Amino acid sequence: MKYEQIIIASGNKGKIKEAKEILAPYDVISINELGIDIDVEENEDTFEGNAIKKAKEISKRLEGKMCIADDSGIEIEYLDGFPSVRTKRWLKGTDRERNIEILKKMEGVKKENRKVRFVTAIALANGTDVVVEKEELLGYISTELRGKNGFGFDEIFELQDGRTLAELTDEEKNMISSRKKALEKIKEKINE
């Protein structure tokens, strides 16, 4: 798959910035920049399924233009993989409110049982063909909200060194980012 321009199915500034940096020299443009409002329902059972569905539907609506879409979230081992593909949707409210509720669900649970994985799936579609890459980052659910540099569940996702993702610098976070790793694999596919 070879294209000069890639549409990213996201309005998230952080995701767009990361995609532009990793996918250079391709011209990465968000659907918002194009003034397009396409909402694809994320109702698949897997991160890969949701990413593929979004990328394919948006690419088809844009007459086969190259499109990337992602789905990501956390899976908490102690809670049998919850919230998984519903990370952003299991509770109405803010990221902070969801994080507080997760901490309540994990009250009194020992560190060794607080394992969590951050999963990112990124799909690339051109109207007919689609490829998907998935990457993971392993950690623990912290016992409290910590850090100011992040969004989503960053303030409760604790790394092996004891810091949460929200306590890392942007550079440190980029070094371990599952989204970055998946985007780099997608770039290899584009270059094939």
Coordinates of C-alpha atoms in Angstrom, one line a residue, residues 4 14 51 91 117 181:
E4 CA 1.3 10.2 0.0
G14 CA -2.1 13.9 21.1
A51 CA -10.0 -0.3 14.6
L91 CA -19.2 4.8 32.8
R117 CA -2.3 -4.2 30.1
K181 CA 5.1 0.8 18.4

